[in-house]
Coordinates of C-alpha atoms in Angstrom, one line a residue:
Chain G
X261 CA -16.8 43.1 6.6
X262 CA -18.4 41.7 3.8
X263 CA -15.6 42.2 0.9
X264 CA -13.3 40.0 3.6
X265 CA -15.4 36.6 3.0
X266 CA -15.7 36.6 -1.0
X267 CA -11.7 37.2 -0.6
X268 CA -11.0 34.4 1.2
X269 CA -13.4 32.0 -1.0
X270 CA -11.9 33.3 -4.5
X271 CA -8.4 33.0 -2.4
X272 CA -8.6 29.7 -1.5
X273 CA -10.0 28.4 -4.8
X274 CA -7.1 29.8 -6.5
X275 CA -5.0 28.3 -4.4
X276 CA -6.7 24.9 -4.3
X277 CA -6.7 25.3 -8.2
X278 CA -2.5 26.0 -8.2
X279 CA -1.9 23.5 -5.4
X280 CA -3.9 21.1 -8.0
X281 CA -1.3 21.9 -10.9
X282 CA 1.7 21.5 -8.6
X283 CA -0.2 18.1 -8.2
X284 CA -0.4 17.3 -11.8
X285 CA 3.1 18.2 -12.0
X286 CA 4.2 15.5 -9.8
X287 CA 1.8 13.3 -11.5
X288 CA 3.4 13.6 -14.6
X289 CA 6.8 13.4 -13.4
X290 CA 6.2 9.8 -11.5
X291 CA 4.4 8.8 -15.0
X292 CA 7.9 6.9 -16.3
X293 CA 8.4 5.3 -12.4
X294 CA 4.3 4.3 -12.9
X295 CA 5.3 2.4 -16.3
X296 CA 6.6 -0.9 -13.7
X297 CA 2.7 -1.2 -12.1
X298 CA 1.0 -1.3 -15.5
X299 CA -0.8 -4.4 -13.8
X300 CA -2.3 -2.0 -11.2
X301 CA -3.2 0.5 -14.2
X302 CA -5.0 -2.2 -16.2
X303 CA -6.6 -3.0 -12.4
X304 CA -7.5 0.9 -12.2
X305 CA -8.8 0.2 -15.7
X306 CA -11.4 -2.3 -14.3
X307 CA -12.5 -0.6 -11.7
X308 CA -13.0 2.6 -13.2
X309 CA -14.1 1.8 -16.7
X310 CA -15.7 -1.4 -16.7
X311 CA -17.3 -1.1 -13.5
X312 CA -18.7 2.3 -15.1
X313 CA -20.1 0.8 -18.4
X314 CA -23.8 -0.2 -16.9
X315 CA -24.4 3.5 -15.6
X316 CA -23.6 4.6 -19.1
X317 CA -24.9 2.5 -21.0
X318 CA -28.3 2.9 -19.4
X319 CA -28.1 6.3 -19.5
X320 CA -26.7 6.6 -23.0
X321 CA -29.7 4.9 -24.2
X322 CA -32.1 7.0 -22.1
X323 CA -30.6 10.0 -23.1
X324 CA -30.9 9.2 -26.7
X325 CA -34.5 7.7 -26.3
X326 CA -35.6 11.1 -24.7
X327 CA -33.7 13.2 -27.4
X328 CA -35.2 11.0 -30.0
X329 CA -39.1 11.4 -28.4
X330 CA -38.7 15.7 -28.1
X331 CA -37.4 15.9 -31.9
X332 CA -39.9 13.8 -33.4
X333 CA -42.4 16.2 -31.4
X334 CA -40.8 19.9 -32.2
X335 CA -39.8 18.5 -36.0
X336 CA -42.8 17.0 -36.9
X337 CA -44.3 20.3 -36.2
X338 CA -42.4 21.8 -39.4
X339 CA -42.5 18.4 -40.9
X340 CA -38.7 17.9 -40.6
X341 CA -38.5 14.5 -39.0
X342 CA -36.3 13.4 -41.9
X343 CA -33.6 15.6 -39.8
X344 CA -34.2 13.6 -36.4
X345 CA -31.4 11.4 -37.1
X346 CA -28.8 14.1 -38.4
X347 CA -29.9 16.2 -34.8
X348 CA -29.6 13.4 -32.4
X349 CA -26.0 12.1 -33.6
X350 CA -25.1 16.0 -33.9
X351 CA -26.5 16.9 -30.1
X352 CA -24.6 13.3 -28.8
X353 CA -21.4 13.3 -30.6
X354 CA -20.7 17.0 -29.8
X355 CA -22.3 18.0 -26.2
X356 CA -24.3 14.9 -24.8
X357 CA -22.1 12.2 -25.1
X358 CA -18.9 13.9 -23.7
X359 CA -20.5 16.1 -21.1
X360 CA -22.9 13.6 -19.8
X361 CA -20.3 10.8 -19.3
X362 CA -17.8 12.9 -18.0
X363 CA -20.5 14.0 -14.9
X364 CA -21.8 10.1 -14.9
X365 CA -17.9 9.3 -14.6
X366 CA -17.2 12.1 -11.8
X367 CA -20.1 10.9 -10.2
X368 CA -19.6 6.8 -10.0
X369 CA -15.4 6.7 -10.8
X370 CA -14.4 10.2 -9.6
X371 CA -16.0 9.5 -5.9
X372 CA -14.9 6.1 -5.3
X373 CA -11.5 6.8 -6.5
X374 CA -11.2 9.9 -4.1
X375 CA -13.0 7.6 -1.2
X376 CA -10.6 5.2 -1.6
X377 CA -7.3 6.9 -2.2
X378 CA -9.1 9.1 1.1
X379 CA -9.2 6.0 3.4
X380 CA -6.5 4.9 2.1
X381 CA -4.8 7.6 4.0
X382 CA -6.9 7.6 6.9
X383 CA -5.4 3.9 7.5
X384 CA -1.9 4.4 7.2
X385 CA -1.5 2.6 4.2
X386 CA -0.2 5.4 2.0
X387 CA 2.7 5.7 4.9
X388 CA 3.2 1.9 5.0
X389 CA 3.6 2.0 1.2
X390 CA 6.3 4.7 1.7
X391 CA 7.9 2.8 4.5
X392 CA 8.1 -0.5 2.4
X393 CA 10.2 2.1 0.5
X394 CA 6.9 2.1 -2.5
X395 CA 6.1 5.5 -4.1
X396 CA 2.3 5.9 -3.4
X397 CA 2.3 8.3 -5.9
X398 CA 3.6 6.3 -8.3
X399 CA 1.4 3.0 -7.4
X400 CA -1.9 4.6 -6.2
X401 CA -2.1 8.1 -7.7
X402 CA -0.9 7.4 -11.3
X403 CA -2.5 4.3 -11.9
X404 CA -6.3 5.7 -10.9
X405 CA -5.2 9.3 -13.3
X406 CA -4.1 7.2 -16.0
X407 CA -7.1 4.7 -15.8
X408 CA -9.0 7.8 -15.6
X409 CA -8.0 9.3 -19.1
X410 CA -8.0 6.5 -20.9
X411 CA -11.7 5.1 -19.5
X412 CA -13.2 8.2 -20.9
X413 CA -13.0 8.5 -24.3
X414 CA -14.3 4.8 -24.4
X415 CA -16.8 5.1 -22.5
X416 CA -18.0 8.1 -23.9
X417 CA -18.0 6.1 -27.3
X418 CA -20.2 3.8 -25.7
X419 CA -22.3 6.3 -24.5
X420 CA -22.7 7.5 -28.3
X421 CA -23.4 4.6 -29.5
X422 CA -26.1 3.6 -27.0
X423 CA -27.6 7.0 -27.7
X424 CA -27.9 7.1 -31.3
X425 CA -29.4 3.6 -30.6
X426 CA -32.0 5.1 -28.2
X427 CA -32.2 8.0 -30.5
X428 CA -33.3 5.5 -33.5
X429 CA -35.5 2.6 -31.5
X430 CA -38.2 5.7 -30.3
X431 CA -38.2 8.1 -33.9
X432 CA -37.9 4.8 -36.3
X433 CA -39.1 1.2 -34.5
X434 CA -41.8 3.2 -32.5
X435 CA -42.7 6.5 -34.2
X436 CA -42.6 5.2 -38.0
X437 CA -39.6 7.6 -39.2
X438 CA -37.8 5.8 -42.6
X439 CA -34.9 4.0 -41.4
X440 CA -33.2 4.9 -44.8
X441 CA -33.6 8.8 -43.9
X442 CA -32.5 8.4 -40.7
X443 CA -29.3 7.1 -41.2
X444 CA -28.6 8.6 -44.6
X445 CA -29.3 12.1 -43.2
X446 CA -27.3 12.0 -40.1
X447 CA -24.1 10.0 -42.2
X448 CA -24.6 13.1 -44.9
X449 CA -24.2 15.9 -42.3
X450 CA -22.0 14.5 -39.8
X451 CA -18.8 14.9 -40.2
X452 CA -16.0 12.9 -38.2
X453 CA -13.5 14.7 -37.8
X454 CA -15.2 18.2 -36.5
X455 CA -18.2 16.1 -34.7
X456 CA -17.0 12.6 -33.8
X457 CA -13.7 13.3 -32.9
X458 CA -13.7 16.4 -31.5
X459 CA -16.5 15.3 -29.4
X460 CA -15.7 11.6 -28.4
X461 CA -11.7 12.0 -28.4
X462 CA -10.7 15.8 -28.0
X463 CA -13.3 16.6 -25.1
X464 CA -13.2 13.4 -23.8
X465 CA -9.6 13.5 -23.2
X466 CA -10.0 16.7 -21.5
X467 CA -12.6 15.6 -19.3
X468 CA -10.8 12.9 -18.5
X469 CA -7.6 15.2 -17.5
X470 CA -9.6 17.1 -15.1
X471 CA -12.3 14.8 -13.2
X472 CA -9.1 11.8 -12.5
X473 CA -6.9 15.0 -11.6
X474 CA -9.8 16.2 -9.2
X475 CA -10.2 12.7 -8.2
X476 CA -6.9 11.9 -7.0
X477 CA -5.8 15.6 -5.9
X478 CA -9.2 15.3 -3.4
X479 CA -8.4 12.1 -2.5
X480 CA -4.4 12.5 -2.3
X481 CA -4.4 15.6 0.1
X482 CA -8.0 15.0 2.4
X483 CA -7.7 14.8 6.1
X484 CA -7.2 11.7 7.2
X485 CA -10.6 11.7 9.4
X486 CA -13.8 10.1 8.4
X487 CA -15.2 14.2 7.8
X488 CA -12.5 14.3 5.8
X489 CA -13.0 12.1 3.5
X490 CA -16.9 13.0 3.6
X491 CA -16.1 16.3 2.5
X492 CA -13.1 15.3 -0.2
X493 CA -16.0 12.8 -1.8
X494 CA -18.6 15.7 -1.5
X495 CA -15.7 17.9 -3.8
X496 CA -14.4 15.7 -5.7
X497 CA -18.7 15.7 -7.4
X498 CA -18.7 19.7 -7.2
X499 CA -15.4 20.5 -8.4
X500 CA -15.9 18.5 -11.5
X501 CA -19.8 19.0 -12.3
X502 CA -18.4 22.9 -12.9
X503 CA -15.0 22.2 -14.4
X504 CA -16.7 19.7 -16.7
X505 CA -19.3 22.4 -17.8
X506 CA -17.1 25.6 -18.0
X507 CA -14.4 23.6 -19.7
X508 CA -16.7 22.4 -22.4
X509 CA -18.1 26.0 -23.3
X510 CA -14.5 27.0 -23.6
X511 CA -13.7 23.4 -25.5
X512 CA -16.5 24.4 -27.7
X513 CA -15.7 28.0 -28.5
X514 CA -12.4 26.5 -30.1
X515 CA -13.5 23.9 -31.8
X516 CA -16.2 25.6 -33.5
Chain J
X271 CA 23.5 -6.5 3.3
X272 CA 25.8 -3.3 3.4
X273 CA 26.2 -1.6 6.8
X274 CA 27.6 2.5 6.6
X275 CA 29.1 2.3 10.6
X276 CA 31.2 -0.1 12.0
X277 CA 29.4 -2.9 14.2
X278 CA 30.1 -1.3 17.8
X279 CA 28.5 1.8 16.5
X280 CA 25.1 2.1 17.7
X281 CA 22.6 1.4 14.8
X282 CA 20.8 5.1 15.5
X283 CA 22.6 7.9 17.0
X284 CA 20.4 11.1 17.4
X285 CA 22.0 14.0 18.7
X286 CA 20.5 17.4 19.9
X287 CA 17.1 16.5 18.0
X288 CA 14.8 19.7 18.3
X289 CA 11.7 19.9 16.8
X290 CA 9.1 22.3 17.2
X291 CA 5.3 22.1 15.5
X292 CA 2.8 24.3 15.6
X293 CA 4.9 25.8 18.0
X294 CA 5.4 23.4 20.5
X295 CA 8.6 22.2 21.3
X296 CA 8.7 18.3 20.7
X297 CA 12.3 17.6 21.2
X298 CA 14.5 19.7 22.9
X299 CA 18.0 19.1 21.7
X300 CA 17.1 15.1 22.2
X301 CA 20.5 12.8 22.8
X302 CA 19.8 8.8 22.1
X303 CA 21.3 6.0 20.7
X304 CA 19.7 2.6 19.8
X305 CA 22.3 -0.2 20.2
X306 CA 22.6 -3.1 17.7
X307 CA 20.9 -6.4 18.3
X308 CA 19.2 -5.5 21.0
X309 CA 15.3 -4.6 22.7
X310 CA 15.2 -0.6 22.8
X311 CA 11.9 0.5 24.3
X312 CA 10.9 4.1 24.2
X313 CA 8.7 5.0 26.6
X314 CA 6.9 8.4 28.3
X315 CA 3.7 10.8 28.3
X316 CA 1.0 10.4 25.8
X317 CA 2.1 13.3 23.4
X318 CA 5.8 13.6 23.8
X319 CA 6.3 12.8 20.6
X320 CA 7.3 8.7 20.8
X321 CA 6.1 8.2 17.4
X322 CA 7.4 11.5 16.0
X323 CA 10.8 10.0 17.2
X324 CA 10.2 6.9 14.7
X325 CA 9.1 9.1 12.0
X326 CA 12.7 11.3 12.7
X327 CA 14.5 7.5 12.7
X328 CA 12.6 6.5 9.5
X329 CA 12.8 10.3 7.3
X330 CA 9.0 10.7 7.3
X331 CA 9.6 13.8 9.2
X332 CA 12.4 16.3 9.4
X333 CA 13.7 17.6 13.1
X334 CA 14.5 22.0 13.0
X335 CA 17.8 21.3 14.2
X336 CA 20.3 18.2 15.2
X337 CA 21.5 14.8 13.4
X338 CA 19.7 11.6 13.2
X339 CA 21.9 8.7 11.8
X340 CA 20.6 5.0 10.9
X341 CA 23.6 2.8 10.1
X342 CA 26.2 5.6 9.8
X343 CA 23.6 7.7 7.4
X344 CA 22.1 11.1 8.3
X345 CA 19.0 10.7 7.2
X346 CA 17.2 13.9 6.7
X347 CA 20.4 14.4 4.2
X348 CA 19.5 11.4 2.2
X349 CA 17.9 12.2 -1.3
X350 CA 15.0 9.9 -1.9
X351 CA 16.7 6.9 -3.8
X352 CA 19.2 6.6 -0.8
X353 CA 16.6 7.0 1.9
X354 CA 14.2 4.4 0.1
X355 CA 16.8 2.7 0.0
X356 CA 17.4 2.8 3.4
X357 CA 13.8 1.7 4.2
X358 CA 13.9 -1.1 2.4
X359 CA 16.4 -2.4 5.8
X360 CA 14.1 -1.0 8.0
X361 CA 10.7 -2.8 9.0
X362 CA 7.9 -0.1 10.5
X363 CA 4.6 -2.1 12.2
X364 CA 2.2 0.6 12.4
X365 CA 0.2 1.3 15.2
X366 CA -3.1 0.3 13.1
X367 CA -1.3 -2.2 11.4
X368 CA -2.3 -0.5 8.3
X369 CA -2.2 -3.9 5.8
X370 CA -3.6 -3.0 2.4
X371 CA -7.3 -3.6 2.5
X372 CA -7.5 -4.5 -1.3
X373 CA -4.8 -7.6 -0.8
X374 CA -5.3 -10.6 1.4
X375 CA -2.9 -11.7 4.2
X376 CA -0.5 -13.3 1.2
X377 CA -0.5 -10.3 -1.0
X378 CA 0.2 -7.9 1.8
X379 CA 3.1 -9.8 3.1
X380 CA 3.8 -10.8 -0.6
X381 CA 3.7 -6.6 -1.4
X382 CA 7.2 -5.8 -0.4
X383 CA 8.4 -8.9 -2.6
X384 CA 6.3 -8.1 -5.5
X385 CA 7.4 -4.3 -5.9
X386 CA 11.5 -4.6 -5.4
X387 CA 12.9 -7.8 -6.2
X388 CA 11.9 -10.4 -9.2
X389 CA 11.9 -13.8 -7.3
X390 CA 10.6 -16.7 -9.4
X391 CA 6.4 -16.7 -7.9
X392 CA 7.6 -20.5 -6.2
X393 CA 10.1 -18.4 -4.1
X394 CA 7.9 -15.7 -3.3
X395 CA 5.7 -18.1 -2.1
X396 CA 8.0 -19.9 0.2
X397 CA 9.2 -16.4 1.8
X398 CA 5.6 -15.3 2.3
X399 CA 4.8 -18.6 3.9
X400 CA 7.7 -19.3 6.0
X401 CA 7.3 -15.6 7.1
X402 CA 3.6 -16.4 8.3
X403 CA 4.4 -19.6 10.0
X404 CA 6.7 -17.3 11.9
X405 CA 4.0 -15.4 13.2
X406 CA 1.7 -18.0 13.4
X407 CA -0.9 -17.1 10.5
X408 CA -0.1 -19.6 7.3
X409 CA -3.3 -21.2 8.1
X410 CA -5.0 -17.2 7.4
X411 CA -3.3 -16.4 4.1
X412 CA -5.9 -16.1 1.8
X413 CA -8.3 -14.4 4.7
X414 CA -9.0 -10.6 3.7
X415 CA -7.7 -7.9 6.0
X416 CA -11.3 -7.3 7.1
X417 CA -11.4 -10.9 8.4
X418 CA -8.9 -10.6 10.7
X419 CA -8.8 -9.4 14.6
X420 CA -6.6 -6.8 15.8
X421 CA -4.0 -9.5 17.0
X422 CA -3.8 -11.1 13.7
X423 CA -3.6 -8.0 11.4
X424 CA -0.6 -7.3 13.9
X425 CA 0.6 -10.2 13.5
X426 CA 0.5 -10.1 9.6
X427 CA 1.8 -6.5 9.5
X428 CA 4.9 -7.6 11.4
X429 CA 4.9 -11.0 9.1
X430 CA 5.3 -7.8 6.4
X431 CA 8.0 -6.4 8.1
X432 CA 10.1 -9.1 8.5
X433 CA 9.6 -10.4 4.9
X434 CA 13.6 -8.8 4.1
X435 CA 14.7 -9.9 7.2
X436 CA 15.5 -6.1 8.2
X437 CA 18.7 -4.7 10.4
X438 CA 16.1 -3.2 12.0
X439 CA 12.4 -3.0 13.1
X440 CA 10.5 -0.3 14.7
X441 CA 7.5 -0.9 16.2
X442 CA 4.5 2.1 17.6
X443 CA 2.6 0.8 20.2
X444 CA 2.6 -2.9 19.5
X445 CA 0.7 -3.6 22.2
X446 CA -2.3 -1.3 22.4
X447 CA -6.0 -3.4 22.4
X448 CA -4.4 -6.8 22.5
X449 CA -5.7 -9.6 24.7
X450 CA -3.4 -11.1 27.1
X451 CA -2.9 -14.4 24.3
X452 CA -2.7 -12.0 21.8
X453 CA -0.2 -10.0 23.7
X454 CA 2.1 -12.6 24.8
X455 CA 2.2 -14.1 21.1
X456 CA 3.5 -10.9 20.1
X457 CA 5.7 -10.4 22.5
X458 CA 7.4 -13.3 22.0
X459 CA 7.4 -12.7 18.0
X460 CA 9.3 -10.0 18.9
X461 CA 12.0 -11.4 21.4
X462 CA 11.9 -14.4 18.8
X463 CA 13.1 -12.2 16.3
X464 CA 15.8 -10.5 18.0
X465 CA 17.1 -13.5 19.3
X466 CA 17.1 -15.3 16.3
X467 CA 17.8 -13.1 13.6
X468 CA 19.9 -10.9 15.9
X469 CA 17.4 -7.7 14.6
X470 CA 17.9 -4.8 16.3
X471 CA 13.7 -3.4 17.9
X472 CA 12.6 0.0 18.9
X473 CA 9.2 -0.2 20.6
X474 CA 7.3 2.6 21.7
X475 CA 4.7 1.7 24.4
X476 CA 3.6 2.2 27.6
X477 CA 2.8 -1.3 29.0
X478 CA 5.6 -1.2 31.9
X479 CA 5.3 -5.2 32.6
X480 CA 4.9 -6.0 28.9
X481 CA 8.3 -4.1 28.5
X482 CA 9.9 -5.8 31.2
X483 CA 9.4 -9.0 29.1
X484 CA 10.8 -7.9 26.7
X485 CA 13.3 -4.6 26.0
X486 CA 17.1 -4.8 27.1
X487 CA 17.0 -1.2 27.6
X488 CA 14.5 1.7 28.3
X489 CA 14.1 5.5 27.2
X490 CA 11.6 7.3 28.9
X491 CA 10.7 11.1 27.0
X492 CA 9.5 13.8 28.7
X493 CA 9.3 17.1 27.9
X494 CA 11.3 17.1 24.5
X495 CA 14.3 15.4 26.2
X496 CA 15.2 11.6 27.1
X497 CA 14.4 12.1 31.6
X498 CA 15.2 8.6 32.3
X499 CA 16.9 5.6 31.2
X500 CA 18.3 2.2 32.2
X501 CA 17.0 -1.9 32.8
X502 CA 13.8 -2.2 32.3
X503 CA 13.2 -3.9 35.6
X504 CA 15.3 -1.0 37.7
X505 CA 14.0 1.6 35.7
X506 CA 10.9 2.5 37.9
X507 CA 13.1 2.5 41.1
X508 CA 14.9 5.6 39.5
X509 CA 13.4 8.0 41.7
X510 CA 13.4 11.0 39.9
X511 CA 9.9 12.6 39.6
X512 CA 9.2 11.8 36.0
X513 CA 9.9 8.2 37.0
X514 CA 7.8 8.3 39.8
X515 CA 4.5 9.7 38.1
X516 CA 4.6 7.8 34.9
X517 CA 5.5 4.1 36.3
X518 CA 3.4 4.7 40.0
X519 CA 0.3 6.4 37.7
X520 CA 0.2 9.6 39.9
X521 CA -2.1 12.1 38.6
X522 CA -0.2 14.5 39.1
X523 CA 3.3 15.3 39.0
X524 CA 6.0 17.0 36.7
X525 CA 3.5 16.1 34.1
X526 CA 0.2 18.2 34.9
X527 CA -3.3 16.5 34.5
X528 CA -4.2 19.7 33.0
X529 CA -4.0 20.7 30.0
X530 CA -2.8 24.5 30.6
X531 CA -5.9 27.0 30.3
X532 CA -6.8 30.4 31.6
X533 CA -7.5 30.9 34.8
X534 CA -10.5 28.3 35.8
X535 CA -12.7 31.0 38.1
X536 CA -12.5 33.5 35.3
X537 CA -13.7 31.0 32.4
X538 CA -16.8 30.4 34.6
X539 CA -17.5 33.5 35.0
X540 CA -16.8 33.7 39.0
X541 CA -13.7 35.9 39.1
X542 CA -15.3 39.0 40.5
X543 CA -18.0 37.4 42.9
X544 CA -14.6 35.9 44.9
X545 CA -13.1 39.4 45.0

């Protein structure tokens, strides 16, 4: 009795999971029929990158005051503040900045994208478009997934940034550490192409892939009913909180 | 615009239509044709599958057996190019009038414009404009979707389906939640229409006196198959049973007011107590 359950729950979320790469599939094959709405990509652009930046901004710069406030704590303990600077670029660039923005992105782009694409559904307008002879794929679903992947590398640079700024107002403007060591340490140890670009581009990109592909797939195949879309927003948050965290530990192993 | 079948030809022909879901037989080897230029009103049952039929007509859906031809094409045959294609003739007002929320009333109408031809922005004006003094809304084009009643966003959604003056326009339940102003405005869009631009309609409804004003010929559906047909105005004198329930009301009848269910004494519980 209870082997039948766990079956069924490891059953259907392989089978979400391939009915989500047969998805991606057709994505990718209505990319080149997608290229005559760039309009409605740069739109998608708006809405899901620019509409995003206050949320991360803020919480880049909290993120990077908070870090800044522990280390200056634990190090000054072993008299290592010098390193404060190196640790909080290191600790942003690599896991912060990437995996924070990508759950801030699932969280404030990932649900309204699935919401809308959801009720979009629900109304009838994804049938209209097809019988005004319009691929809805092609003018709702790739628009959002490439707006999606290109939103989060830059906002995840923005993130950075605000967070090494965080990071330095609290340990140098309010806790006395030298400005000079700050920034010479971390620009001495950090390296750009294993840190910064890994971090901001590489598992951005990724993170990007998968949160727009959960997005759209949620939003793309939920039941047109208002529980339906509930449930598809509710997912779309779930789904991507654990891809985002098992795909960086596997991201990370790699790039090591 | 290129017609496939000569202009006595009927502009659908379905023949021997069966369609079964979820194991329900929707269309029993359904026979109907749809003449050219004129008022075609299908009517029947709630559930018999009126709009299923306009999903068949328009390739949204797929019959298990038979033909469905528009213009001389068999449409589940088409490949995706040809049926788009084919849909770009075709004008569908949906039931919800499902306008795109994100565009006002001149983007929605505009939408069709935008996306498959590249008309100067002075023509596409003038189209979208003459197109909602047609139905009576210029004065609302820049009002959201949201702003508008149920009437209007009708009205707009048909304004939409008109905008490439289609060979043909089918129309689910055009009628449902309108006020009697709102309802004669759009029933005279739609003679308007036909008359003018000689557009051939399919309407699926089930407002008997509404249809009278307005359809050249009734279908009524029952049971997978097409049980009645004939004027409008004689239709309801057929005297065949499915006739007689569904235009005198009757609750019951070939069609039964319940829904069939296991024996009603033994659900309650009561079986053996009347033994």
């Amino acid at each position: 009795m209870s082997a039948q359950p766990r079956r069924n729950v490891v059953t259907n979320a392989l089978a979400q999971i391939g009915e989500a790469g047969l998805f991606l599939l057709t994505l990718l094959a209505a990319v080149p029929r997608s290229l005559r709405h760039v309009r409605e990509t740069v739109r998608q652009l708006w809405f899901v990158g620019a509409m995003s930046l206050t949320i991360i901004m803020v919480c880049g710069l909290f993120v990077g005051m908070v870090l800044g406030l522990q280390l200056y704590y634990v190090l000054s303990i072993f008299g290592g503040t010098a390193a404060s600077g190196t640790v909080v670029a290191i600790a942003i660039y690599r896991e912060l900045g990437p995996v924070v923005t990508a759950l801030l992105f699932a969280g404030r782009a990932g649900t309204s994208v699935t919401a809308e694409i959801g009720l979009m559904r629900a109304t009838d307008q994804l049938a209209a478009m097809e019988m005004m002879a319009v691929d809805p794929i092609a003018y709702v679903a790739v628009p959002r997934y490439l707006a999606g992947l290109i939103a989060m590398p830059l906002l995840c640079a923005v993130f950075c940034a605000l967070g090494i700024f965080g990071g330095h107002l609290v340990g140098v403007t309010w806790l006395g550490i030298d400005n000079g060591t700050f920034w010479s340490n971390m620009t001495a140890t950090v390296d750009v192409w294993k840190d910064v670009v890994n971090g901001i581009l590489v598992k951005s990109l990724a993170f990007g892939a998968v949160v727009s592909l959960i997005a759209v797939y949620q939003g793309y195949t939920t039941p047109p009913t208002s529980e339906g879309v509930a449930y598809a927003t509710t997912r779309t948050v779930v789904a991507s909180s654990i891809a985002i965290l098992a795909l960086d530990f596997v991201l990370t192993a790699f790039l090591m | 615009m290129t017609t496939f079948a000569a202009p006595t030809e009927p502009l659908v022909r379905i023949r021997g239509l069966t369609t079964v879901l979820n194991g329900k037989t929707i269309f029993d080897a359904l026979d109907l044709d749809i003449p050219r230029g004129k008022v075609t009103a299908i009517m029947g049952p709630s559930g018999t599958g009126k709009t299923t039929l306009l999903k068949h007509v328009t390739g949204q859906m797929r019959g298990d057996a038979g033909q469905v031809l528009v213009d001389g094409q068999d449409v589940p045959e088409l490949s995706r190019e040809k049926l788009f294609a084919l849909r770009e003739k075709i004008g569908y007002l949906f039931q919800n009038s499902a306008l795109l929320t994100d565009f006002d009333v001149f983007e929605n109408v505009a939408f069709p414009l935008r996306q498959h031809t590249q008309l100067p922005e002075v023509l596409i004006r003038n189209i979208v404009l003459t197109k909602l003094q047609a139905v009576g809304l210029r004065g609302a084009a820049g009002l959201m979707p949201a702003e508008l009643s149920g009437g209007m966003a009708r009205r707009v959604a048909l304004a939409r389906a008109i905008v490439f003056d289609p060979m043909l326009i089918l129309y689910d339940e055009p009628f449902v939640g309108l006020d009697p102003i709102a309802l004669s405005q759009v029933l005279k869009l739609i003679r308007t229409l036909n008359e003018t631009l000689g557009i051939t309609s399919v309407l699926v409804a089930h407002e008997l006196e509404a249809i009278k004003q307005v359809a050249d010929h009734v279908y009524l559906i029952a049971n997978g198959k097409v049980v009645a047909q004939g004027d409008p105005k004689t239709i309801a004198e057929d005297g065949s049973p499915w006739t007689r329930q569904f235009f005198g009301g009757a609750i019951d009848g070939p069609v039964p007011f319940q829904y069939p269910a296991d024996d009603y004494a033994q659900a309650l519980g009561l079986a053996g107590a009347r033994a």
